[in-house]
GROMACS .gro file of C-alpha atoms in nm:
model
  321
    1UNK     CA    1   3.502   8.480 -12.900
    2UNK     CA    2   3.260   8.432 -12.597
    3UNK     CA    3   3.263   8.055 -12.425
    4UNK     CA    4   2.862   8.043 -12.424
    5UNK     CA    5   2.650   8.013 -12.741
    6UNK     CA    6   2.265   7.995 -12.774
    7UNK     CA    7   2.171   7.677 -12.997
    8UNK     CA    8   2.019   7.736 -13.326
    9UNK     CA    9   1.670   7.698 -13.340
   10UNK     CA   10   1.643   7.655 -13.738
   11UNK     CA   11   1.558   7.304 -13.877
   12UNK     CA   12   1.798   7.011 -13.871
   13UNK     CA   13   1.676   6.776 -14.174
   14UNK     CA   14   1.969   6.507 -14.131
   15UNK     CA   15   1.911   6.473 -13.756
   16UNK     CA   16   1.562   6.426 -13.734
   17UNK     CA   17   1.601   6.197 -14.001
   18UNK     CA   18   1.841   6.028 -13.810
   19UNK     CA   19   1.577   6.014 -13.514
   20UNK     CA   20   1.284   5.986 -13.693
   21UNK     CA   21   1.192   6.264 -13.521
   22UNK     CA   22   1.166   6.129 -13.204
   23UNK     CA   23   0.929   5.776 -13.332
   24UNK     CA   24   1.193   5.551 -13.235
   25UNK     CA   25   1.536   5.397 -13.292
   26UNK     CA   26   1.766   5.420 -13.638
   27UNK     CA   27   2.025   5.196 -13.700
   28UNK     CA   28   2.392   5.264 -13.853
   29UNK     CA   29   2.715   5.194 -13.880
   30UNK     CA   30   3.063   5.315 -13.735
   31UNK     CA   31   3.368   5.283 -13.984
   32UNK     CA   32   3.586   5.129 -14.051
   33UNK     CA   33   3.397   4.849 -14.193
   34UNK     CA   34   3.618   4.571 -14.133
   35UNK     CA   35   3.694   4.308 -13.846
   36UNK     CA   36   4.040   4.383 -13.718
   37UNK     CA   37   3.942   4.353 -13.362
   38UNK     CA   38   3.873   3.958 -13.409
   39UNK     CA   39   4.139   3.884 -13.662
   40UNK     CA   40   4.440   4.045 -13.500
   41UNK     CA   41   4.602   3.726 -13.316
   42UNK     CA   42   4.471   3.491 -13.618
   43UNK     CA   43   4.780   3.277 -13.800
   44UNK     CA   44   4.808   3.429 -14.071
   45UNK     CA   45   4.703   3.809 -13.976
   46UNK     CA   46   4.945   4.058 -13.985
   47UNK     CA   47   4.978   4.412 -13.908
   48UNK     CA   48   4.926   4.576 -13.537
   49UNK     CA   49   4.612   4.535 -13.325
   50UNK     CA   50   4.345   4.850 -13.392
   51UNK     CA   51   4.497   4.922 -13.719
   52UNK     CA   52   4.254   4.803 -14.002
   53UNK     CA   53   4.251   4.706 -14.321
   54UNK     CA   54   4.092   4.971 -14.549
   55UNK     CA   55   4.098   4.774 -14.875
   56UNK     CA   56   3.716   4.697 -14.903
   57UNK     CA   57   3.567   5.049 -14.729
   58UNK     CA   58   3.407   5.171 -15.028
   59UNK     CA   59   3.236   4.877 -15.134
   60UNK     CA   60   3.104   4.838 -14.771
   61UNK     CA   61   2.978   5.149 -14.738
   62UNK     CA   62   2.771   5.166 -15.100
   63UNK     CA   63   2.657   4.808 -14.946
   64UNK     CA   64   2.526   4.975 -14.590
   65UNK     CA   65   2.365   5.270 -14.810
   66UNK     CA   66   2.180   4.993 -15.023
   67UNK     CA   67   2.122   4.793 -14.776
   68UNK     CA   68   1.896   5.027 -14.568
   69UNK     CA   69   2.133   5.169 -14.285
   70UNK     CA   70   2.102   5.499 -14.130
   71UNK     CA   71   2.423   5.621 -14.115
   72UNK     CA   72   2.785   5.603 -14.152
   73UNK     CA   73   2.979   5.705 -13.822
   74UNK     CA   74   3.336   5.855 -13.833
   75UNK     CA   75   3.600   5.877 -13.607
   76UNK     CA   76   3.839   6.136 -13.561
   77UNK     CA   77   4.231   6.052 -13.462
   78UNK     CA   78   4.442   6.260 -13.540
   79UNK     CA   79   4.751   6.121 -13.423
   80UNK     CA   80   4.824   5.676 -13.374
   81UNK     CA   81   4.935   5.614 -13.034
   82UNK     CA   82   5.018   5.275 -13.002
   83UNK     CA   83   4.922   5.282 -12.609
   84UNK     CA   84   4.567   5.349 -12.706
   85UNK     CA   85   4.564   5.045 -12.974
   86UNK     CA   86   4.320   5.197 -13.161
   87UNK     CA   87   4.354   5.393 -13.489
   88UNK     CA   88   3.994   5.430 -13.544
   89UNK     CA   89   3.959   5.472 -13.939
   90UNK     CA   90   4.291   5.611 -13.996
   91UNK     CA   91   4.214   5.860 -14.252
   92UNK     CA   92   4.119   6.211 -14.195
   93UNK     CA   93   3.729   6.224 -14.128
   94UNK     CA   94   3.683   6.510 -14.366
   95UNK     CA   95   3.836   6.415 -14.677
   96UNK     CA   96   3.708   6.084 -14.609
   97UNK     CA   97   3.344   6.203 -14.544
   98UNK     CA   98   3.371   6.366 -14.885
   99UNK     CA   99   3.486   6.069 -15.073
  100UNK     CA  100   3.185   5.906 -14.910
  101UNK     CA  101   2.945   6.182 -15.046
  102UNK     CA  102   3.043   6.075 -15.379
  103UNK     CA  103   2.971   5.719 -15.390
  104UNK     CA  104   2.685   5.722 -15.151
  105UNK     CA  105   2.320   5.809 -15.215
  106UNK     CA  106   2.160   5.829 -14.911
  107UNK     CA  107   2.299   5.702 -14.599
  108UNK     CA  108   2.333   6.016 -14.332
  109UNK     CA  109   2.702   6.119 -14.265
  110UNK     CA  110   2.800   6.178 -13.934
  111UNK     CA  111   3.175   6.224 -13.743
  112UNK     CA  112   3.198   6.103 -13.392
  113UNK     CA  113   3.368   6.270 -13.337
  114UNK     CA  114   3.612   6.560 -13.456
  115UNK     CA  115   3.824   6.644 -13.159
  116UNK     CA  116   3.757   7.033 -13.168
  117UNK     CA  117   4.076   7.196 -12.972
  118UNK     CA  118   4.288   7.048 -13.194
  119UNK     CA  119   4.198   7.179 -13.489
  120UNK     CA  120   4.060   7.556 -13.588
  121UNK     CA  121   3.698   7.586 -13.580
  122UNK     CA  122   3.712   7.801 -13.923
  123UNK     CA  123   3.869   7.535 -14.077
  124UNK     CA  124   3.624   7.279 -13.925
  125UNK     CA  125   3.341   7.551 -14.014
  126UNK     CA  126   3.418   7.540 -14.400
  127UNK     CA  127   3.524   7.129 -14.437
  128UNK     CA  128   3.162   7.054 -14.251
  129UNK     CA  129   2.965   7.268 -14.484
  130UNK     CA  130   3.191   7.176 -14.812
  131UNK     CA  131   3.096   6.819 -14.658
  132UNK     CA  132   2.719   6.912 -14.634
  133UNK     CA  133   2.704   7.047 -14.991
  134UNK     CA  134   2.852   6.779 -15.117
  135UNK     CA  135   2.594   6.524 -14.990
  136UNK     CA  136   2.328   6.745 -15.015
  137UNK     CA  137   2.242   6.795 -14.663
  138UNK     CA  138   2.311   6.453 -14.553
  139UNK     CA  139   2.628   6.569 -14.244
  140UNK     CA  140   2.573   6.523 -13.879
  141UNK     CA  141   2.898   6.634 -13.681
  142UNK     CA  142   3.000   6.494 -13.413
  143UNK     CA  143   3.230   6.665 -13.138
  144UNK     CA  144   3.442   6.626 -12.870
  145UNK     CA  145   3.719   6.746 -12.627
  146UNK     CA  146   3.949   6.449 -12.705
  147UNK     CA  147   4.058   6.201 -12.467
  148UNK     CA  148   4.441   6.096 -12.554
  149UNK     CA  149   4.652   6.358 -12.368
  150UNK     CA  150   4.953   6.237 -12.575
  151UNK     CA  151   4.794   6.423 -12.874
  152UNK     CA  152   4.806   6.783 -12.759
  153UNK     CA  153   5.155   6.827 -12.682
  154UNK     CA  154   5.206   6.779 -13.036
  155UNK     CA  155   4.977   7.042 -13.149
  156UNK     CA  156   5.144   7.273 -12.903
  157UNK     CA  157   4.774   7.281 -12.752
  158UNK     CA  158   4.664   7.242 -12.339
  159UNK     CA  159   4.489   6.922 -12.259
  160UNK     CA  160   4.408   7.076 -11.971
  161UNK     CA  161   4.202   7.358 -12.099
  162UNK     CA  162   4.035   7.153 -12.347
  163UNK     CA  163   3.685   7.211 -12.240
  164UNK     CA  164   3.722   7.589 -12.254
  165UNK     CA  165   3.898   7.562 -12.624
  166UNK     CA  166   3.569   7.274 -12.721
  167UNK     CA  167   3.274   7.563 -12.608
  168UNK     CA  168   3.456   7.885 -12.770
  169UNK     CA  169   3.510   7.623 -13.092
  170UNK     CA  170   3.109   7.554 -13.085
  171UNK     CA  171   3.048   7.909 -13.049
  172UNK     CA  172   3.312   8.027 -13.311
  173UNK     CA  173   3.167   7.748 -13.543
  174UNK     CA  174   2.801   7.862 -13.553
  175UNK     CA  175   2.882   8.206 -13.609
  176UNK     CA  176   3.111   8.097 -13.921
  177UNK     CA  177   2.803   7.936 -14.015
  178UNK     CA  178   2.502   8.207 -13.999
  179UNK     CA  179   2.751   8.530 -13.984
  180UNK     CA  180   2.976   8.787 -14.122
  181UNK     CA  181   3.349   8.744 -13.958
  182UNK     CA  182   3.402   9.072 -14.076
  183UNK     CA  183   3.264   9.409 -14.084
  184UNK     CA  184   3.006   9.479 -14.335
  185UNK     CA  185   3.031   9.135 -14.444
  186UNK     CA  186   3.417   9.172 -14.530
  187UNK     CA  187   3.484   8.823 -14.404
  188UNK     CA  188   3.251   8.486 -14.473
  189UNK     CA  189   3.342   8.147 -14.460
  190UNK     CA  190   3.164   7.988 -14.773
  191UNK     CA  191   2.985   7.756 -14.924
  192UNK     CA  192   2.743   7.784 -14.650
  193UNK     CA  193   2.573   7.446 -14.513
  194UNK     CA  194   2.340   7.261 -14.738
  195UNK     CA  195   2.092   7.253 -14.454
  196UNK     CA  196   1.969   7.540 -14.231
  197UNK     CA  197   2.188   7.479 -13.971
  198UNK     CA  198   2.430   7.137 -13.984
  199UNK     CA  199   2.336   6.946 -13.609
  200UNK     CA  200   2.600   6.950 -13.388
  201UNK     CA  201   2.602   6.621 -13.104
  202UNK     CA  202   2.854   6.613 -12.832
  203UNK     CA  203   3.020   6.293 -12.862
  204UNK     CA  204   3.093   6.213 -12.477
  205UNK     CA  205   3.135   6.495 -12.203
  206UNK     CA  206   3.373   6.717 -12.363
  207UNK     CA  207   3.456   6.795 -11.982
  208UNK     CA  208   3.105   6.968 -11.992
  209UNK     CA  209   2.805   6.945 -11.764
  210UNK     CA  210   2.523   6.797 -11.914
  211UNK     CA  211   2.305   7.096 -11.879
  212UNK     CA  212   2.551   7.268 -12.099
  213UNK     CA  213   2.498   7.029 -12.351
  214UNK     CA  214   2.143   7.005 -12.333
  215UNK     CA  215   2.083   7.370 -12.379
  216UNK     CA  216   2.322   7.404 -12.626
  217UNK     CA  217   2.423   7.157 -12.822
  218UNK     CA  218   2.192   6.963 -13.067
  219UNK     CA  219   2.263   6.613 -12.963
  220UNK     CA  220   2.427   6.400 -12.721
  221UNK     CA  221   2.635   6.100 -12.813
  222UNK     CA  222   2.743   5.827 -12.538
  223UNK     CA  223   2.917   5.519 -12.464
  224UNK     CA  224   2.720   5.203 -12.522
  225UNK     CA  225   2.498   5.052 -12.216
  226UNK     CA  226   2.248   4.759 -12.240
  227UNK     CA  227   1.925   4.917 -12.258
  228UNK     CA  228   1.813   4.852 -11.851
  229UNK     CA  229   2.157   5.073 -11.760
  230UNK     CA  230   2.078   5.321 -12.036
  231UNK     CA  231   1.732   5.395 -11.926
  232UNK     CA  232   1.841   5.638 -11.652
  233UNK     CA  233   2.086   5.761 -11.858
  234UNK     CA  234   1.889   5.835 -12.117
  235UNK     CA  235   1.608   5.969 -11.820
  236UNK     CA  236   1.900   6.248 -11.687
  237UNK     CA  237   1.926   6.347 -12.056
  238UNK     CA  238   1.583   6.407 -12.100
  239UNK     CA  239   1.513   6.638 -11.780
  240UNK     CA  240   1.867   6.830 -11.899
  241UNK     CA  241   1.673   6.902 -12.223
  242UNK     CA  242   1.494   7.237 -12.245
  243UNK     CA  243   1.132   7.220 -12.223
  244UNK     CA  244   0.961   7.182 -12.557
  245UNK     CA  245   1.262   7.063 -12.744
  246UNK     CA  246   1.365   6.723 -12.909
  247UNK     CA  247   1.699   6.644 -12.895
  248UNK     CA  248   1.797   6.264 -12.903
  249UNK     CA  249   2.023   6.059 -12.751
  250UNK     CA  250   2.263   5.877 -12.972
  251UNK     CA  251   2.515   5.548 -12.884
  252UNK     CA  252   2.707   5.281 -13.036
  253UNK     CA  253   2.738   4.936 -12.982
  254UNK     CA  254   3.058   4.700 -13.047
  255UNK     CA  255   2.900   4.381 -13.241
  256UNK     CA  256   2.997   4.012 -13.276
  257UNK     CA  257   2.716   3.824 -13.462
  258UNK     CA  258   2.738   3.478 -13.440
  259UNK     CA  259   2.610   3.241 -13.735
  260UNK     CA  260   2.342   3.079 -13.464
  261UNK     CA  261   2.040   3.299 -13.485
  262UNK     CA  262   1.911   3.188 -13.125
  263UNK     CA  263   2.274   3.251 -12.973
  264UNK     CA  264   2.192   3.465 -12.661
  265UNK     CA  265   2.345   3.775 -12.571
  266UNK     CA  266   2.668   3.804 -12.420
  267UNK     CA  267   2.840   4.117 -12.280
  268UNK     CA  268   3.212   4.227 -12.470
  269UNK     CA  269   3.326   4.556 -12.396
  270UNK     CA  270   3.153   4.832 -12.513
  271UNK     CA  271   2.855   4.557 -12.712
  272UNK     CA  272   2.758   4.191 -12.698
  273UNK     CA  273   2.832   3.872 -12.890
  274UNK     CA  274   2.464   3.736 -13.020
  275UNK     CA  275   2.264   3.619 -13.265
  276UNK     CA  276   2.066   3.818 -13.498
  277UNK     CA  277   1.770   3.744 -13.260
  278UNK     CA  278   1.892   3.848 -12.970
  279UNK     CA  279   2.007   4.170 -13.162
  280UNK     CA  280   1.649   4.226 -13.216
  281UNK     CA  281   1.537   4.201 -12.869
  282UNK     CA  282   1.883   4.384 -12.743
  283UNK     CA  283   1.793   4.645 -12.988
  284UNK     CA  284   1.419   4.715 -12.874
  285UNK     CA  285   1.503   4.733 -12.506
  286UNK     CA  286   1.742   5.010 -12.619
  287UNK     CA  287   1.446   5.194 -12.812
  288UNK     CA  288   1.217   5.130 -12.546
  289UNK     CA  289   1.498   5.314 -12.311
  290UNK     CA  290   1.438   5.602 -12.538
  291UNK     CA  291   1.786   5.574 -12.726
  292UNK     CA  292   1.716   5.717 -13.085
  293UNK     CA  293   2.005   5.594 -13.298
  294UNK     CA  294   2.287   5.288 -13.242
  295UNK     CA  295   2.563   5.268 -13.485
  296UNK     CA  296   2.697   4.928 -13.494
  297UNK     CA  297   3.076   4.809 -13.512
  298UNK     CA  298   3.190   4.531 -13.627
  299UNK     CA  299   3.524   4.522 -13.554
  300UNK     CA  300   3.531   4.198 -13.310
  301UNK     CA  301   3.309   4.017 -13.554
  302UNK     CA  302   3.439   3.649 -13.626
  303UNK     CA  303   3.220   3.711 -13.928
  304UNK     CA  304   3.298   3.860 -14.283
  305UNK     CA  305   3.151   4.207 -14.235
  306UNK     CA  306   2.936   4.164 -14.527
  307UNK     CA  307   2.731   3.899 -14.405
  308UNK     CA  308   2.683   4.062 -14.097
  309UNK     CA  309   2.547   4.356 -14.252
  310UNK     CA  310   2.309   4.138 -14.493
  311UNK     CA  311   2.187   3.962 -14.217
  312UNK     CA  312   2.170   4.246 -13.963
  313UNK     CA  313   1.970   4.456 -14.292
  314UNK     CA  314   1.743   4.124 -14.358
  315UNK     CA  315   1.635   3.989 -14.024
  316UNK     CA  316   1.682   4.336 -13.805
  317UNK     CA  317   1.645   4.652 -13.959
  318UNK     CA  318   1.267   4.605 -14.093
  319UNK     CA  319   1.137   4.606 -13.737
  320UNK     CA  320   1.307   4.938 -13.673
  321UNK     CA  321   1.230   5.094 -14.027
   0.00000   0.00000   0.00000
């Protein structure tokens, strides 16, 4: 396998539905769909910080798909380490993504984001496009280099060659995808994707240079800033991108929505505590930075997640719909 790939120039329904190609900002959701953040330290809570309670994901996620959301994000973790906190959604992405197929309609499905040198890309190849079938076009995957170095030793793999294993997976990947592995088509990993070509985003650097992933890569994917400190993020992005070419920027945004609807905005780490007003305005000045999708969490919400969704889908979404 070579370590440089041309991008695919065929359409990408699910992303530039995502992005409305290019008319604005979208609006989704990162799993899990509960508020562990806030309640861990509660009497009464139990369990360790950044593991969360899964009980009620289904239900949540028919209720973002009803409710209008773009998307549902997933993380990939392969392995708990308690240093981190974090445990993101805890199960797999990919048997969880297809779970989700089956009791959504049409919210987009995206990971972000498998960590691609620890697994095999022909396995990733075939559980993506089983994954796009199986929604009917709906995946957007997410990937990344990892970032836990605690990981790799346990999948007898080299954090330190990570970014070399993440392009020659991307490359390996697409080839799976639109190619024989085999000679005279001996060798095909099948089903093929429900759409032309599934979008890959890099989630993060994935120790690459962002030229690399502007010419190559379908997306980009990156930690939340208040739109003023995204603008020039977002302006780097845009001169990376080949001439002639859309390709959005994507970020997330930790959320705590308080009950006051005037509450102004302030900063948590990675998001903001606010009212659903302030979400609005927070919002557009992300759009108007030329972000084209946020995916809210609301993990530190003091809030049942279900009203925050209802009120986030009644009061927010229609002025970014």
């Amino acid at each position: 396998m070579t370590l440089e790939t041309a991008p695919l120039t065929a359409p990408l329904p699910a992303l530039d539905a995502l992005c409305r190609n290019g008319a604005g900002l979208s609006i989704g959701v990162e799993f899990p769909l509960d508020n562990d953040f806030a309640r861990h330290g509660r009497p009464g809570s139990t369990g360790q910080f950044g593991i969360p309670d899964l009980t009620h994901q289904r239900r949540r996620a028919e209720l973002a798909d009803r409710l209008g959301f773009k998307a549902l994000w997933l993380r990939d973790v392969p392995l708990w380490v308690p240093a981190f906190g974090d445990a993101g959604q805890v199960f797999d992405p990919f048997p969880d993504l297809g779970y989700l197929a089956g009791v959504t309609d049409s919210i987009l499905l995206g990971t972000a984001a498998v960590v691609l040198p620890l697994r095999n890309p022909l396995h990733v190849a075939k559980m993506a496009a089983s994954i796009d079938q199986l929604s009917r076009g709906r995946l957007i995957l997410g990937v990344a280099s990892g970032d836990r170095p605690n990981e790799y030793p346990a999948f007898d793999a080299d954090f330190d060659s990570r970014g070399e294993l993440f392009r020659s997976s991307v490359n390996a990947i697409r080839t799976a995808w639109r190619e024989s592995l085999g000679p005279e088509d001996t060798v095909k990993v099948l089903p093929p994707p429900a759409q032309d070509a599934i979008p890959l985003v890099a989630v993060g650097r994935a120790q690459q240079t962002t030229d690399w992933i502007a010419s190559t890569m379908d997306g980009y994917m990156t930690y939340h800033r208040p739109g003023p400190l995204m603008q020039p993020v977002v302006n780097r992005w845009n001169h990376a991108v080949p001439d002639g070419q859309h390709k959005p920027l994507l970020t997330t945004m930790l959320l705590d929505l308080v009950e006051d609807s005037r509450a102004p905005a302030e900063p948590i780490r990675f998001g903001a505590r606010l009212g659903r007003n302030s979400l609005a305005r927070y919002l557009e000045e992300l759009e108007a930075s030329g972000v084209g999708h946020v995916a809210l969490n609301f993990r530190p919400s003091q809030r049942p997640v279900e009203d925050a969704l209802e009120e986030v889908a009644k009061h927010v979404l229609p002025a970014f719909s």
